[in-house]
PDB file of C-alpha atoms and ligand atoms in Angstrom:
ATOM      1  CA  MET P   1      79.118  84.262 100.133  1.00  0.00           C
ATOM      2  CA  LYS P   2      81.388  82.819 102.947  1.00  0.00           C
ATOM      3  CA  PRO P   3      83.336  85.029 105.405  1.00  0.00           C
ATOM      4  CA  ILE P   4      86.704  86.429 103.951  1.00  0.00           C
ATOM      5  CA  SER P   5      90.023  88.040 105.423  1.00  0.00           C
ATOM      6  CA  ILE P   6      92.002  90.226 103.691  1.00  0.00           C
ATOM      7  CA  PHE P   7      95.724  90.683 104.450  1.00  0.00           C
ATOM      8  CA  TYR P   8      97.828  93.586 102.981  1.00  0.00           C
ATOM      9  CA  GLY P   9     101.105  94.889 103.258  1.00  0.00           C
ATOM     10  CA  SER P  10     101.421  98.685 102.504  1.00  0.00           C
ATOM     11  CA  THR P  11     104.627 101.027 103.495  1.00  0.00           C
ATOM     12  CA  SER P  12     103.134 104.288 101.570  1.00  0.00           C
ATOM     13  CA  GLY P  13      99.600 103.656 101.828  1.00  0.00           C
ATOM     14  CA  LYS P  14      98.815 102.531  97.885  1.00  0.00           C
ATOM     15  CA  THR P  15      98.011  98.808  99.110  1.00  0.00           C
ATOM     16  CA  LYS P  16      96.056  99.671 101.747  1.00  0.00           C
ATOM     17  CA  LYS P  17      93.711 101.960  99.129  1.00  0.00           C
ATOM     18  CA  ILE P  18      93.522  98.866  97.160  1.00  0.00           C
ATOM     19  CA  ALA P  19      92.535  96.524  99.748  1.00  0.00           C
ATOM     20  CA  LYS P  20      90.272  98.761 100.847  1.00  0.00           C
ATOM     21  CA  ASN P  21      88.963  99.040  97.699  1.00  0.00           C
ATOM     22  CA  ILE P  22      88.298  95.352  97.412  1.00  0.00           C
ATOM     23  CA  GLN P  23      86.834  95.500 100.630  1.00  0.00           C
ATOM     24  CA  THR P  24      84.059  97.311  99.520  1.00  0.00           C
ATOM     25  CA  ASN P  25      83.729  95.778  96.103  1.00  0.00           C
ATOM     26  CA  PHE P  26      82.078  93.245  97.845  1.00  0.00           C
ATOM     27  CA  LYS P  27      79.516  94.930  99.386  1.00  0.00           C
ATOM     28  CA  SER P  28      79.265  92.164 102.471  1.00  0.00           C
ATOM     29  CA  ASP P  29      79.993  92.786 105.861  1.00  0.00           C
ATOM     30  CA  PHE P  30      81.442  89.823 106.421  1.00  0.00           C
ATOM     31  CA  VAL P  31      84.663  90.770 104.555  1.00  0.00           C
ATOM     32  CA  GLU P  32      87.440  91.690 107.374  1.00  0.00           C
ATOM     33  CA  ILE P  33      90.200  93.554 106.520  1.00  0.00           C
ATOM     34  CA  TYR P  34      93.969  93.217 108.237  1.00  0.00           C
ATOM     35  CA  ASP P  35      97.071  95.003 108.009  1.00  0.00           C
ATOM     36  CA  ALA P  36     100.074  92.539 107.771  1.00  0.00           C
ATOM     37  CA  LYS P  37     102.124  94.344 110.338  1.00  0.00           C
ATOM     38  CA  TYR P  38      99.296  93.725 113.068  1.00  0.00           C
ATOM     39  CA  ALA P  39      97.876  90.184 112.053  1.00  0.00           C
ATOM     40  CA  LYS P  40      98.071  87.209 113.993  1.00  0.00           C
ATOM     41  CA  ILE P  41      97.784  83.756 112.733  1.00  0.00           C
ATOM     42  CA  GLU P  42      94.646  83.598 114.466  1.00  0.00           C
ATOM     43  CA  ASP P  43      93.273  85.717 112.219  1.00  0.00           C
ATOM     44  CA  VAL P  44      94.834  84.046 109.430  1.00  0.00           C
ATOM     45  CA  GLU P  45      92.673  80.528 110.381  1.00  0.00           C
ATOM     46  CA  LYS P  46      89.639  82.336 111.312  1.00  0.00           C
ATOM     47  CA  HIS P  47      88.223  81.845 107.615  1.00  0.00           C
ATOM     48  CA  GLU P  48      88.407  79.778 104.776  1.00  0.00           C
ATOM     49  CA  ASN P  49      88.849  82.330 102.100  1.00  0.00           C
ATOM     50  CA  ILE P  50      91.607  84.636 102.297  1.00  0.00           C
ATOM     51  CA  ILE P  51      92.777  87.582 100.193  1.00  0.00           C
ATOM     52  CA  LEU P  52      96.561  88.345 100.293  1.00  0.00           C
ATOM     53  CA  GLY P  53      98.019  91.208  98.440  1.00  0.00           C
ATOM     54  CA  THR P  54     101.249  93.444  99.075  1.00  0.00           C
ATOM     55  CA  SER P  55     103.636  95.935  97.188  1.00  0.00           C
ATOM     56  CA  THR P  56     106.975  94.862  95.344  1.00  0.00           C
ATOM     57  CA  TRP P  57     110.059  96.475  96.496  1.00  0.00           C
ATOM     58  CA  GLY P  58     113.714  96.446  96.114  1.00  0.00           C
ATOM     59  CA  LYS P  59     113.763  94.950  92.603  1.00  0.00           C
ATOM     60  CA  GLY P  60     111.220  91.958  93.033  1.00  0.00           C
ATOM     61  CA  LEU P  61     111.124  92.064  97.006  1.00  0.00           C
ATOM     62  CA  LEU P  62     108.133  91.677  99.049  1.00  0.00           C
ATOM     63  CA  GLN P  63     107.432  94.702 101.325  1.00  0.00           C
ATOM     64  CA  SER P  64     108.633  94.069 104.341  1.00  0.00           C
ATOM     65  CA  ASP P  65     105.722  93.878 106.904  1.00  0.00           C
ATOM     66  CA  PHE P  66     104.402  91.437 104.331  1.00  0.00           C
ATOM     67  CA  GLU P  67     107.211  89.270 104.421  1.00  0.00           C
ATOM     68  CA  LYS P  68     107.836  88.838 107.929  1.00  0.00           C
ATOM     69  CA  PHE P  69     104.049  87.810 107.909  1.00  0.00           C
ATOM     70  CA  LEU P  70     104.311  85.338 105.148  1.00  0.00           C
ATOM     71  CA  ASN P  71     107.268  83.694 107.336  1.00  0.00           C
ATOM     72  CA  ASN P  72     104.694  83.676 110.346  1.00  0.00           C
ATOM     73  CA  ILE P  73     102.002  82.102 107.968  1.00  0.00           C
ATOM     74  CA  LEU P  74     104.742  79.636 106.918  1.00  0.00           C
ATOM     75  CA  LYS P  75     105.922  78.794 110.008  1.00  0.00           C
ATOM     76  CA  HIS P  76     102.720  78.468 112.302  1.00  0.00           C
ATOM     77  CA  ALA P  77      99.529  78.147 109.989  1.00  0.00           C
ATOM     78  CA  ASN P  78      97.413  75.324 109.294  1.00  0.00           C
ATOM     79  CA  LEU P  79      96.384  76.418 105.179  1.00  0.00           C
ATOM     80  CA  LYS P  80      94.248  73.147 104.551  1.00  0.00           C
ATOM     81  CA  GLY P  81      91.141  73.523 102.651  1.00  0.00           C
ATOM     82  CA  LYS P  82      91.802  77.108 102.248  1.00  0.00           C
ATOM     83  CA  LYS P  83      90.889  79.719  99.072  1.00  0.00           C
ATOM     84  CA  ILE P  84      93.620  82.086  98.649  1.00  0.00           C
ATOM     85  CA  ALA P  85      93.402  84.739  96.058  1.00  0.00           C
ATOM     86  CA  ILE P  86      96.254  86.920  96.053  1.00  0.00           C
ATOM     87  CA  PHE P  87      96.965  90.900  94.250  1.00  0.00           C
ATOM     88  CA  GLY P  88     100.089  93.142  94.075  1.00  0.00           C
ATOM     89  CA  THR P  89     100.844  96.356  93.917  1.00  0.00           C
ATOM     90  CA  GLY P  90     103.646  97.982  91.710  1.00  0.00           C
ATOM     91  CA  ASP P  91     105.413 100.270  88.861  1.00  0.00           C
ATOM     92  CA  SER P  92     105.431  98.756  85.524  1.00  0.00           C
ATOM     93  CA  SER P  93     106.987 102.162  84.058  1.00  0.00           C
ATOM     94  CA  ILE P  94     109.994 102.159  86.565  1.00  0.00           C
ATOM     95  CA  TYR P  95     110.325  98.794  87.588  1.00  0.00           C
ATOM     96  CA  PRO P  96     109.092  97.114  83.955  1.00  0.00           C
ATOM     97  CA  GLU P  97     111.656  93.828  84.672  1.00  0.00           C
ATOM     98  CA  SER P  98     110.120  92.877  88.242  1.00  0.00           C
ATOM     99  CA  PHE P  99     106.663  93.932  87.440  1.00  0.00           C
ATOM    100  CA  ALA P 100     104.430  93.053  90.744  1.00  0.00           C
ATOM    101  CA  ASP P 101     106.832  90.358  91.684  1.00  0.00           C
ATOM    102  CA  SER P 102     105.131  90.171  95.345  1.00  0.00           C
ATOM    103  CA  ILE P 103     102.032  87.941  93.764  1.00  0.00           C
ATOM    104  CA  GLY P 104     104.289  85.365  92.566  1.00  0.00           C
ATOM    105  CA  ILE P 105     106.414  85.162  95.176  1.00  0.00           C
ATOM    106  CA  ILE P 106     103.491  84.803  97.480  1.00  0.00           C
ATOM    107  CA  PHE P 107     102.156  81.699  95.117  1.00  0.00           C
ATOM    108  CA  GLU P 108     105.362  80.217  95.140  1.00  0.00           C
ATOM    109  CA  ALA P 109     105.583  80.101  99.157  1.00  0.00           C
ATOM    110  CA  LEU P 110     102.771  78.785  99.389  1.00  0.00           C
ATOM    111  CA  GLU P 111     102.113  76.526  96.919  1.00  0.00           C
ATOM    112  CA  GLY P 112     102.098  72.700  97.984  1.00  0.00           C
ATOM    113  CA  LYS P 113     100.412  73.977 101.642  1.00  0.00           C
ATOM    114  CA  GLY P 114      97.252  72.425 101.149  1.00  0.00           C
ATOM    115  CA  ALA P 115      95.271  75.912  99.897  1.00  0.00           C
ATOM    116  CA  THR P 116      93.554  76.098  96.663  1.00  0.00           C
ATOM    117  CA  PHE P 117      94.370  79.339  94.677  1.00  0.00           C
ATOM    118  CA  VAL P 118      91.980  81.647  92.873  1.00  0.00           C
ATOM    119  CA  GLY P 119      91.913  84.780  90.747  1.00  0.00           C
ATOM    120  CA  GLU P 120      94.006  84.573  88.137  1.00  0.00           C
ATOM    121  CA  VAL P 121      94.152  87.286  85.704  1.00  0.00           C
ATOM    122  CA  SER P 122      95.077  87.211  82.007  1.00  0.00           C
ATOM    123  CA  THR P 123      97.824  89.605  80.785  1.00  0.00           C
ATOM    124  CA  ASP P 124      96.167  91.784  78.542  1.00  0.00           C
ATOM    125  CA  GLY P 125      96.402  95.654  78.906  1.00  0.00           C
ATOM    126  CA  TYR P 126      99.467  95.438  80.999  1.00  0.00           C
ATOM    127  CA  GLN P 127     102.612  96.604  80.007  1.00  0.00           C
ATOM    128  CA  PHE P 128     105.800  95.232  81.172  1.00  0.00           C
ATOM    129  CA  GLU P 129     108.958  92.793  80.463  1.00  0.00           C
ATOM    130  CA  SER P 130     109.033  90.314  82.958  1.00  0.00           C
ATOM    131  CA  SER P 131     107.354  89.318  86.355  1.00  0.00           C
ATOM    132  CA  LEU P 132     107.635  86.242  88.540  1.00  0.00           C
ATOM    133  CA  SER P 133     103.893  86.507  88.856  1.00  0.00           C
ATOM    134  CA  ILE P 134     103.111  84.939  85.430  1.00  0.00           C
ATOM    135  CA  PHE P 135     102.084  81.377  85.564  1.00  0.00           C
ATOM    136  CA  GLY P 136     101.183  79.570  82.401  1.00  0.00           C
ATOM    137  CA  ASP P 137     100.433  82.385  80.465  1.00  0.00           C
ATOM    138  CA  LYS P 138      98.152  84.187  83.204  1.00  0.00           C
ATOM    139  CA  PHE P 139      99.153  86.437  86.342  1.00  0.00           C
ATOM    140  CA  ILE P 140      98.346  84.151  89.061  1.00  0.00           C
ATOM    141  CA  GLY P 141      96.599  86.815  90.952  1.00  0.00           C
ATOM    142  CA  LEU P 142      95.588  90.769  90.761  1.00  0.00           C
ATOM    143  CA  PRO P 143      98.295  92.998  89.548  1.00  0.00           C
ATOM    144  CA  ILE P 144      97.316  96.865  90.110  1.00  0.00           C
ATOM    145  CA  ASP P 145      99.825  98.950  88.240  1.00  0.00           C
ATOM    146  CA  ASP P 146     100.783 102.881  89.780  1.00  0.00           C
ATOM    147  CA  ASP P 147     101.397 103.216  85.976  1.00  0.00           C
ATOM    148  CA  SER P 148      97.711 102.587  84.976  1.00  0.00           C
ATOM    149  CA  ASP P 149      94.833 105.236  85.493  1.00  0.00           C
ATOM    150  CA  GLU P 150      92.506 105.450  88.248  1.00  0.00           C
ATOM    151  CA  ASP P 151      89.496 104.336  85.698  1.00  0.00           C
ATOM    152  CA  GLN P 152      91.684 101.504  84.777  1.00  0.00           C
ATOM    153  CA  ASN P 153      92.375  99.946  88.053  1.00  0.00           C
ATOM    154  CA  LYS P 154      88.759 100.254  89.731  1.00  0.00           C
ATOM    155  CA  TYR P 155      87.787  98.558  86.343  1.00  0.00           C
ATOM    156  CA  ARG P 156      90.702  95.487  87.175  1.00  0.00           C
ATOM    157  CA  MET P 157      89.336  95.398  90.836  1.00  0.00           C
ATOM    158  CA  THR P 158      85.858  95.307  90.080  1.00  0.00           C
ATOM    159  CA  ILE P 159      86.127  92.301  87.252  1.00  0.00           C
ATOM    160  CA  TRP P 160      88.128  90.921  89.821  1.00  0.00           C
ATOM    161  CA  THR P 161      86.000  90.906  93.117  1.00  0.00           C
ATOM    162  CA  GLU P 162      83.039  89.293  90.536  1.00  0.00           C
ATOM    163  CA  LEU P 163      85.472  86.671  89.395  1.00  0.00           C
ATOM    164  CA  LEU P 164      86.005  85.672  93.264  1.00  0.00           C
ATOM    165  CA  LYS P 165      82.342  85.962  94.368  1.00  0.00           C
ATOM    166  CA  SER P 166      81.844  82.429  92.474  1.00  0.00           C
ATOM    167  CA  ASP P 167      85.534  81.367  92.919  1.00  0.00           C
ATOM    168  CA  LEU P 168      85.275  81.775  97.006  1.00  0.00           C
ATOM    169  CA  SER P 169      81.672  80.726  97.372  1.00  0.00           C
TER     170      SER P 169
HETATM  171  C1  LIG O   1     112.446 101.933  95.808  1.00  0.00           C
HETATM  172  C2  LIG O   1     111.320 101.236  95.209  1.00  0.00           C
HETATM  173  C3  LIG O   1     111.454  99.860  94.723  1.00  0.00           C
HETATM  174  C4  LIG O   1     110.024  99.255  93.981  1.00  0.00           C
HETATM  175  N1  LIG O   1     110.585  98.283  93.374  1.00  0.00           N
HETATM  176  C5  LIG O   1     109.220  97.797  92.663  1.00  0.00           C
HETATM  177  C6  LIG O   1     109.615  96.840  92.034  1.00  0.00           C
HETATM  178  O1  LIG O   1     110.408  95.846  91.943  1.00  0.00           O
HETATM  179  N2  LIG O   1     108.607  96.094  90.692  1.00  0.00           N
HETATM  180  C7  LIG O   1     107.325  96.878  91.029  1.00  0.00           C
HETATM  181  O2  LIG O   1     106.808  96.523  90.108  1.00  0.00           O
HETATM  182  N3  LIG O   1     107.427  98.185  91.726  1.00  0.00           N
HETATM  183  C8  LIG O   1     108.034  98.163  92.792  1.00  0.00           C
HETATM  184  N4  LIG O   1     108.055  99.021  93.318  1.00  0.00           N
HETATM  185  C9  LIG O   1     106.603 100.137  93.156  1.00  0.00           C
HETATM  186  C10 LIG O   1     105.645 100.048  94.434  1.00  0.00           C
HETATM  187  O3  LIG O   1     105.572  98.771  94.530  1.00  0.00           O
HETATM  188  C11 LIG O   1     104.541 100.778  94.545  1.00  0.00           C
HETATM  189  O4  LIG O   1     104.729 102.196  94.213  1.00  0.00           O
HETATM  190  C12 LIG O   1     103.618 100.464  95.271  1.00  0.00           C
HETATM  191  O5  LIG O   1     102.069 100.948  95.086  1.00  0.00           O
HETATM  192  C13 LIG O   1     103.836 100.845  96.928  1.00  0.00           C
HETATM  193  O6  LIG O   1     102.515 100.510  97.440  1.00  0.00           O
HETATM  194  P1  LIG O   1     103.079 100.528  99.180  1.00  0.00           P
HETATM  195  O7  LIG O   1     102.857 101.839  99.620  1.00  0.00           O
HETATM  196  O8  LIG O   1     101.319 100.480  99.719  1.00  0.00           O
HETATM  197  O9  LIG O   1     103.796  99.626  99.704  1.00  0.00           O
HETATM  198  C14 LIG O   1     109.078  99.675  94.144  1.00  0.00           C
HETATM  199  C15 LIG O   1     108.716 101.097  94.591  1.00  0.00           C
HETATM  200  C16 LIG O   1     110.254 101.853  95.109  1.00  0.00           C
HETATM  201  C17 LIG O   1     110.054 103.277  95.750  1.00  0.00           C
END
C-alpha cells in the first residue's frame, strides 16, 4: 500500500478519535495523521493518497480549523493525480436535516482540481432527513454518527478502511 496522510478537524475531540481509529485500522506504519489546525501545504503535497475528515457545526458548516485548512489547500495545493477519501462526523438525531454535511462541502470544494475521489458509502442503516453529502444515491465519503453505538461505528470504519486498502493502492 502507498503511504497515506490523514488530515482531521476536530473541536471536542470526537473526530480526532475517529481519525486515529481509521489510522489504526490500516495496520501500517505508512499512514500519517495531522490536525488540520497545524497542517501545512507541504504535508498535503507529500503523499499521493490523502484522507480528509471533519465534523459539521452550525447547521451545515465546516469545523472552523478545517475550513481554514481547506481554504489554504484551495489557494496553494496542487491536487493533480491525488486520490482523496473523505469522512465526516455528525449527529443525525439532533441535526437530521444537515447530517454530516461536511463530507459534501469538502467534495464540492475540491471537485475538478485534478484529484480522484474514492470511498463512497451506501446510505443503508443511517437515519436522517437530508445531507449535502449524498451524490447519486450514496454518501460521497464515510459518515460517522454520534447517534450510532460504538460497535456500529467501528464496523463502518472497518469496512471503509478495507475498501480504501484497495482503492488507495
Ligand atoms: C452547535 C453544534 C452544531 C452542530 N451541527 C451539526 C450539523 O449541522 N450536522 C451534523 O451532522 N452534526 C452537527 N453537530 C454534531 C457534531 O458534528 C458532532 O458532535 C461531531 O462528532 C463533533 O466532532 P468534533 O468534536 O470532533 O468537532 C453539531 C454539534 C454542535 C454542538
